[in-house]
mmCIF file of N, CA and C in Angstrom:
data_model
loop_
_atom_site.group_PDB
_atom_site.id
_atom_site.type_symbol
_atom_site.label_atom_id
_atom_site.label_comp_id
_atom_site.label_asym_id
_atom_site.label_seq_id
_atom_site.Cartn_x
_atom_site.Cartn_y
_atom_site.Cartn_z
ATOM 1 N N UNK G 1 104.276 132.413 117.991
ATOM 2 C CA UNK G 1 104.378 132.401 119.434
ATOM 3 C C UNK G 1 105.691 133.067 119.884
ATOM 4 N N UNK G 2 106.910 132.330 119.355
ATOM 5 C CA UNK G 2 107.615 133.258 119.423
ATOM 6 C C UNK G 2 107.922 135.390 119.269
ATOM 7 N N UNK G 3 106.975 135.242 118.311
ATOM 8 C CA UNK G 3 107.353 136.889 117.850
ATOM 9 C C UNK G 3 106.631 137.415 119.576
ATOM 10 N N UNK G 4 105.383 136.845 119.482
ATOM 11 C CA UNK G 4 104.483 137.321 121.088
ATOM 12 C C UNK G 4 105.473 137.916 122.469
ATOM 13 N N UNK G 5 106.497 135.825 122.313
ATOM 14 C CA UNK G 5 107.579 136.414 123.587
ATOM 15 C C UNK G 5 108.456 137.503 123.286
ATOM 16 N N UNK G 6 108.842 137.802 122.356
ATOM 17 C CA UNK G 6 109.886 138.387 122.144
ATOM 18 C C UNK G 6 109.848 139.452 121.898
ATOM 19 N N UNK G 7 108.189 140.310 121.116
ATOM 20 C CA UNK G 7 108.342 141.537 120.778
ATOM 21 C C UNK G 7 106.996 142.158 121.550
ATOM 22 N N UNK G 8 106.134 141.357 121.962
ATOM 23 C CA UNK G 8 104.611 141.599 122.929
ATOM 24 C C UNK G 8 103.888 141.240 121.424
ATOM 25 N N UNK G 9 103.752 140.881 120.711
ATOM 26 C CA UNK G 9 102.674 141.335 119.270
ATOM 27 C C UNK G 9 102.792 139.764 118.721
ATOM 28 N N UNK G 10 101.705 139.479 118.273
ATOM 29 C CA UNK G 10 101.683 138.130 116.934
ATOM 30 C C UNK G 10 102.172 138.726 115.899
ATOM 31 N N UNK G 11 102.144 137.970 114.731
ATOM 32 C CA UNK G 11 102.959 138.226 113.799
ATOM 33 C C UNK G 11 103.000 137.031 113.261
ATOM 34 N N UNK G 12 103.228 136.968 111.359
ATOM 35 C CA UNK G 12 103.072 136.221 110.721
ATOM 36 C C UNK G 12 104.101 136.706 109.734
ATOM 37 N N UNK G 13 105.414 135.757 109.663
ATOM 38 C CA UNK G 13 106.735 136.785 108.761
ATOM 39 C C UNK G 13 106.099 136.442 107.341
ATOM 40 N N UNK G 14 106.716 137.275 106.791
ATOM 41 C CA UNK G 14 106.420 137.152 104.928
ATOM 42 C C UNK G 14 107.210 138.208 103.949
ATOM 43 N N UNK G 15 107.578 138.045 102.834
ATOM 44 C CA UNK G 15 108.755 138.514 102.370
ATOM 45 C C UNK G 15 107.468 138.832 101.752
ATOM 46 N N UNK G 16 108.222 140.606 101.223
ATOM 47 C CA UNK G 16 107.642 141.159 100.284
ATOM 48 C C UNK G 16 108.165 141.777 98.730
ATOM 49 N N UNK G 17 107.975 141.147 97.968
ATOM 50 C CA UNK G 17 108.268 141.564 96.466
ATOM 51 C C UNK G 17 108.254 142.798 96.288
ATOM 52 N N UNK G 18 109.434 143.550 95.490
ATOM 53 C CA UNK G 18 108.866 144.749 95.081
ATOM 54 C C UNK G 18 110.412 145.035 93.802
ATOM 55 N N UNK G 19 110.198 146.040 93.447
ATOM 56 C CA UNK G 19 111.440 146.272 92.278
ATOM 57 C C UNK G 19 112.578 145.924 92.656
ATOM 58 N N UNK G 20 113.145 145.916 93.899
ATOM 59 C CA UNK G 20 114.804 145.852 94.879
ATOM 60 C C UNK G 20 114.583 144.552 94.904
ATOM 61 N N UNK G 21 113.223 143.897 95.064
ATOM 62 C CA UNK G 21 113.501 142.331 95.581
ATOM 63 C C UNK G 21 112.418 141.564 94.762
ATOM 64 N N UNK G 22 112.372 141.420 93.451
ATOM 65 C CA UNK G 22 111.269 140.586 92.754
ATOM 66 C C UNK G 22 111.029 139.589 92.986
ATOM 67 N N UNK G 23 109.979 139.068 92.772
ATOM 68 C CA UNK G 23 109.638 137.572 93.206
ATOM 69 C C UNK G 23 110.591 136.544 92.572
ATOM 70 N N UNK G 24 111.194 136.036 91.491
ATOM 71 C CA UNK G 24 112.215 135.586 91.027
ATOM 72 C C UNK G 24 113.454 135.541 92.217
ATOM 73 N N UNK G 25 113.843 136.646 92.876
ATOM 74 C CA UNK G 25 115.116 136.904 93.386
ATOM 75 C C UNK G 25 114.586 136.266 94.951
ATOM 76 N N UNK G 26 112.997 136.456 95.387
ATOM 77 C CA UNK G 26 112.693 135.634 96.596
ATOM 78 C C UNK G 26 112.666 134.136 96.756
ATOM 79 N N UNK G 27 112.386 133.702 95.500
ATOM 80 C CA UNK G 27 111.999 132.532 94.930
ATOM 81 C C UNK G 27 113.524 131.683 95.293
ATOM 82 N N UNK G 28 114.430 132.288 94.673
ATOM 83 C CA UNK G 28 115.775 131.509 94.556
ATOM 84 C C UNK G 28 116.595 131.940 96.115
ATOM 85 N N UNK G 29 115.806 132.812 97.123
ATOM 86 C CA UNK G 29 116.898 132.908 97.877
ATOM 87 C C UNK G 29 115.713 132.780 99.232
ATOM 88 N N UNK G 30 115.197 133.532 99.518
ATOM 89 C CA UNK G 30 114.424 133.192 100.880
ATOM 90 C C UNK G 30 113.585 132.479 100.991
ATOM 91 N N UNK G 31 112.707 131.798 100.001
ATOM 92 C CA UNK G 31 111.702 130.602 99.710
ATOM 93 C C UNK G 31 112.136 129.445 98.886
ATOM 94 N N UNK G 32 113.544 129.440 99.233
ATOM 95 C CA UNK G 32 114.123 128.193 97.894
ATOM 96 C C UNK G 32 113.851 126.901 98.473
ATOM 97 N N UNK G 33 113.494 126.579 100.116
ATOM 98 C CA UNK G 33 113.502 125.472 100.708
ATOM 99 C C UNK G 33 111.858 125.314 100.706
ATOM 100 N N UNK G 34 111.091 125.876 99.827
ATOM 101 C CA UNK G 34 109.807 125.693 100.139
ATOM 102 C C UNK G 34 108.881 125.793 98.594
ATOM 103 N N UNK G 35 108.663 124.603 98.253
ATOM 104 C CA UNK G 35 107.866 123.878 97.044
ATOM 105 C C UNK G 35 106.612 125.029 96.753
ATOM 106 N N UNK G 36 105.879 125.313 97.739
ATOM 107 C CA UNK G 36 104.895 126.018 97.045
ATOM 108 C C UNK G 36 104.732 126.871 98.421
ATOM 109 N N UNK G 37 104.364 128.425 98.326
ATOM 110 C CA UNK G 37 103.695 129.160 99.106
ATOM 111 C C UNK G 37 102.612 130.014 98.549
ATOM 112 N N UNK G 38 102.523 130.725 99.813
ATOM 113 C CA UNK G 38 100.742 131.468 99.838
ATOM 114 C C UNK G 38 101.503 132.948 99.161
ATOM 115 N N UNK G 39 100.738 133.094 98.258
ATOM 116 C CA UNK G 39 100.468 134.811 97.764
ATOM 117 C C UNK G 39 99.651 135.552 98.284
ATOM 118 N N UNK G 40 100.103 137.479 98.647
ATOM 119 C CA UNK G 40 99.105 137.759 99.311
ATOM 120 C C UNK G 40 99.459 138.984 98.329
ATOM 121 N N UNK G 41 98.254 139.935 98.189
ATOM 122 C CA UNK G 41 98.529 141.316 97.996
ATOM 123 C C UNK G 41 98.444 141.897 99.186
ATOM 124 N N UNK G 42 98.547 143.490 99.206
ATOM 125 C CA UNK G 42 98.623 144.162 100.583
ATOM 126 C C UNK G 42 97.245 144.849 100.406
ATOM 127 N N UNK G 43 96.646 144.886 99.035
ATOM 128 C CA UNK G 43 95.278 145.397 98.892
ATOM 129 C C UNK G 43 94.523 144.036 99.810
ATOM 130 N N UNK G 44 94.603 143.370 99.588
ATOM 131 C CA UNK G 44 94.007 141.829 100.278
ATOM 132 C C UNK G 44 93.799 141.533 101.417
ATOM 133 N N UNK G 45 95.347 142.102 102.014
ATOM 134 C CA UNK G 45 95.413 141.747 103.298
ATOM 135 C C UNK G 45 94.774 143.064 104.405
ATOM 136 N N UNK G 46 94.809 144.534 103.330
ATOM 137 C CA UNK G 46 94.076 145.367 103.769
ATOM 138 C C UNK G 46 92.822 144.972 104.306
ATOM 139 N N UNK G 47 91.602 145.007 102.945
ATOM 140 C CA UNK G 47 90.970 144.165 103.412
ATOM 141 C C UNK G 47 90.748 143.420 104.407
ATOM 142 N N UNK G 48 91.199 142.773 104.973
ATOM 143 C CA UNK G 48 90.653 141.804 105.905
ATOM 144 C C UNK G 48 91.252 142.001 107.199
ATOM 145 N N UNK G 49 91.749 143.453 107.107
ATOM 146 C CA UNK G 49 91.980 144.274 108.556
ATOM 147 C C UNK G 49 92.965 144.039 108.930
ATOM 148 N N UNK G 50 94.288 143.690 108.166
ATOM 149 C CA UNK G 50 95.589 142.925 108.434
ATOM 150 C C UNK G 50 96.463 143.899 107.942
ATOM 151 N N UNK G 51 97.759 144.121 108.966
ATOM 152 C CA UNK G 51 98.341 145.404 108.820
ATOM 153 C C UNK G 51 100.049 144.626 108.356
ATOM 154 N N UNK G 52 100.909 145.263 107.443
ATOM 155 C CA UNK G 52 102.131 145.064 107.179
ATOM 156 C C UNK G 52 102.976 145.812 108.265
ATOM 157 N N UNK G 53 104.049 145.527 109.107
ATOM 158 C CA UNK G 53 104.975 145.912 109.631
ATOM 159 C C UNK G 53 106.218 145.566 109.304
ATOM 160 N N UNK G 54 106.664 147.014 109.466
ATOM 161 C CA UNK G 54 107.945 146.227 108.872
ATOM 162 C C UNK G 54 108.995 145.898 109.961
ATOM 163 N N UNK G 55 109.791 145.076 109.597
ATOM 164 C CA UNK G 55 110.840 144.811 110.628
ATOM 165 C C UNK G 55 112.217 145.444 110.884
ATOM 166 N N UNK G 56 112.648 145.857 109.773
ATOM 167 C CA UNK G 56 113.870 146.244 109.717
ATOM 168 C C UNK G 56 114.722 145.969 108.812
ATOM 169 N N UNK G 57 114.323 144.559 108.363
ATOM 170 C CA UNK G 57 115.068 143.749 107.920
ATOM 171 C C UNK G 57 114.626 143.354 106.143
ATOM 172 N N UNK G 58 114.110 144.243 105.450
ATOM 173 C CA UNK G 58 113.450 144.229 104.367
ATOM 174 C C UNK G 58 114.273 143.908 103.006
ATOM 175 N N UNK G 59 113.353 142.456 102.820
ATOM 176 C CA UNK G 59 112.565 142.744 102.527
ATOM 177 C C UNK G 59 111.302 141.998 103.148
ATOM 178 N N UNK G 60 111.636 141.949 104.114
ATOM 179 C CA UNK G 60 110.594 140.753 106.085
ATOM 180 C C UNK G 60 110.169 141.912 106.263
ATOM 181 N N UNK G 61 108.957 141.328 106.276
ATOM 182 C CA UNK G 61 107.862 142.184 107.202
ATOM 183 C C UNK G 61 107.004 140.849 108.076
ATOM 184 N N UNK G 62 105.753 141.947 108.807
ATOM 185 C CA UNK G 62 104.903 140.371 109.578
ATOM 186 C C UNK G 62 103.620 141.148 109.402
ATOM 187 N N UNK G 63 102.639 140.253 109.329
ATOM 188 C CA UNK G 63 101.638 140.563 109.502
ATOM 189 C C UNK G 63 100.929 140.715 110.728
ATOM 190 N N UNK G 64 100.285 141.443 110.689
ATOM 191 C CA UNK G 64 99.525 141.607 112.006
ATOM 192 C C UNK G 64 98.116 142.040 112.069
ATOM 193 N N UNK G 65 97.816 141.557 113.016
ATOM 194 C CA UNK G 65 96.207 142.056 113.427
ATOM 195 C C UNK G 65 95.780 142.980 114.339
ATOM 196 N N UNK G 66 95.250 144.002 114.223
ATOM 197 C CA UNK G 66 94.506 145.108 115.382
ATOM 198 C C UNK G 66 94.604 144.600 117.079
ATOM 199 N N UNK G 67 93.926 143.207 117.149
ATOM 200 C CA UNK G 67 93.613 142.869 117.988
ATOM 201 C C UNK G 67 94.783 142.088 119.132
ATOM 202 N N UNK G 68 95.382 141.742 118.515
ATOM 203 C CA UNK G 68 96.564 141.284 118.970
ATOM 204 C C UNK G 68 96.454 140.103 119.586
ATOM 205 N N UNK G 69 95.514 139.382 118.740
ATOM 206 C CA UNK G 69 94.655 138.040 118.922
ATOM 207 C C UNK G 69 95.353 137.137 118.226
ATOM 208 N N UNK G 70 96.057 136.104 118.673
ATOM 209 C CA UNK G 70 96.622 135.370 117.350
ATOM 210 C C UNK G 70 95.185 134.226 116.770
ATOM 211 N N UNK G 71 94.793 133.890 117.520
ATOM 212 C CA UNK G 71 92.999 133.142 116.700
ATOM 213 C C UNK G 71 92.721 134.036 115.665
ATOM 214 N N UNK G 72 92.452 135.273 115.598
ATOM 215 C CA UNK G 72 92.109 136.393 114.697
ATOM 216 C C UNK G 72 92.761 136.322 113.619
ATOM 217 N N UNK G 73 94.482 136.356 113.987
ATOM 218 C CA UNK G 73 95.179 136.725 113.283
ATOM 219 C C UNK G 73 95.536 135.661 112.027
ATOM 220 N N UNK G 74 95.280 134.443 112.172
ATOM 221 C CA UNK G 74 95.020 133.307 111.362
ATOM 222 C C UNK G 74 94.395 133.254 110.948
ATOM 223 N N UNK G 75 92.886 133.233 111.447
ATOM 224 C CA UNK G 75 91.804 133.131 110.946
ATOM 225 C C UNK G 75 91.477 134.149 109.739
ATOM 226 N N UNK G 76 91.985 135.296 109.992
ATOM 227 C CA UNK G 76 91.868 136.643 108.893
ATOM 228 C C UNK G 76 93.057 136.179 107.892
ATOM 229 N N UNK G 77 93.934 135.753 107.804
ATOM 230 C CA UNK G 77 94.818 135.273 106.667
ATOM 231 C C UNK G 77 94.589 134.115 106.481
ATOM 232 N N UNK G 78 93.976 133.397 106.945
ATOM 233 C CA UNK G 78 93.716 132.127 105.908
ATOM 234 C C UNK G 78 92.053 132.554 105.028
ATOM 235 N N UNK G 79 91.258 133.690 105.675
ATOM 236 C CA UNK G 79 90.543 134.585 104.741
ATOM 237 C C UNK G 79 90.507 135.155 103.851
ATOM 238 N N UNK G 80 92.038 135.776 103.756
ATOM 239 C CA UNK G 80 92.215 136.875 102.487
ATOM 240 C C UNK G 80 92.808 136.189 101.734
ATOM 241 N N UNK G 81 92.057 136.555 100.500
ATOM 242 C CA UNK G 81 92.641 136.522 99.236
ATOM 243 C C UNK G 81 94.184 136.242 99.004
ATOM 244 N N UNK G 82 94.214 134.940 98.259
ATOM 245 C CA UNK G 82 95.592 134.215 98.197
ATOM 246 C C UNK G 82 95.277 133.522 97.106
ATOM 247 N N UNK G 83 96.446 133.285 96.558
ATOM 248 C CA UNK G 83 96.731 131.928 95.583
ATOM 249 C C UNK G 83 98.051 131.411 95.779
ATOM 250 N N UNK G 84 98.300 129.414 95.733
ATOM 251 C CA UNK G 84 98.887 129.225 96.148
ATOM 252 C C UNK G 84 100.128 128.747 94.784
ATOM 253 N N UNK G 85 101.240 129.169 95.252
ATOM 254 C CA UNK G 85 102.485 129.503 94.103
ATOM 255 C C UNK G 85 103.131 128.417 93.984
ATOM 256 N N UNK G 86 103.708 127.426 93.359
ATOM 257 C CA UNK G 86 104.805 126.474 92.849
ATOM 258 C C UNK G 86 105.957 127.188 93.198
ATOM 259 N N UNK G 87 106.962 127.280 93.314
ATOM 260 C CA UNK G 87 108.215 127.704 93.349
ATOM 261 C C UNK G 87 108.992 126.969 92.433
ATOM 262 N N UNK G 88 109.523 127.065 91.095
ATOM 263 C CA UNK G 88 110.055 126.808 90.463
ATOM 264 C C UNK G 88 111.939 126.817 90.518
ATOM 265 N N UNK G 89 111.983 127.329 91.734
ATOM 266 C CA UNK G 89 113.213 127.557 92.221
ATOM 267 C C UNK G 89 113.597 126.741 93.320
ATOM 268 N N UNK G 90 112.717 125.732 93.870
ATOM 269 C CA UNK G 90 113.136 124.762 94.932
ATOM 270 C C UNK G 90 113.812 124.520 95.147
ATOM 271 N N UNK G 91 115.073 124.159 96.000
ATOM 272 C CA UNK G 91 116.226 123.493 96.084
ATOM 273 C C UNK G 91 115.752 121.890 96.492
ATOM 274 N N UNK G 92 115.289 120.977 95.413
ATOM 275 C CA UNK G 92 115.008 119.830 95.415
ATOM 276 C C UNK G 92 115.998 119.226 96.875
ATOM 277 N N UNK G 93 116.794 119.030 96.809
ATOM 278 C CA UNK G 93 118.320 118.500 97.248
ATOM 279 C C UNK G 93 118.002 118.390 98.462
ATOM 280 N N UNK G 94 117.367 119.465 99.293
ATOM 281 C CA UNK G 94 116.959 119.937 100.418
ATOM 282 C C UNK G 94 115.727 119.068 101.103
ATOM 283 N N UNK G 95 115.472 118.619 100.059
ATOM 284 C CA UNK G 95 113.837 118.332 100.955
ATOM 285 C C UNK G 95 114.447 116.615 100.669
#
């Protein structure tokens, strides 16, 4: 809701893995307060008509939908292809 006020667009943030930022290095630093999350590929999220933008700020991007529907835009990611990850890097302490 926020991204809506602030940029006109829905949006769904999500860090993306890649050689500069492996999942290991997300694990221990931008998802350390969070026990388990959703995996997505971008083949996946293709699929199901869901576009990566980037922000600027990479390795954040958001997801988005054509429609600029946020009903859509949920509904199509809780669709695509996911598995859900343990984080072995939790910061117990935190929660």
């Amino acid at each position: 809701m926020l991204n809506h006020e602030l940029y006109g667009f829905y949006g769904v943030s999500v860090w993306v893995s890649d050689l500069a930022f492996p999942r290991e290095l997300l694990e221990s630093t931008k998802l350390v307060r969070f026990e388990r999350y959703a995996e997505f590929t971008v083949a996946g999220l293709a699929e199901s008509r869901l576009q990566l933008w980037a922000t600027g700020q990479r390795p954040h991007y958001d997801v988005v939908y054509e429609g600029n529907d946020l009903e859509s835009l949920v509904a199509r990611l809780a669709a695509a292809p996911h598995r859900i990850v343990d984080n072995p890097s939790v910061d117990r302490e935190e929660h």
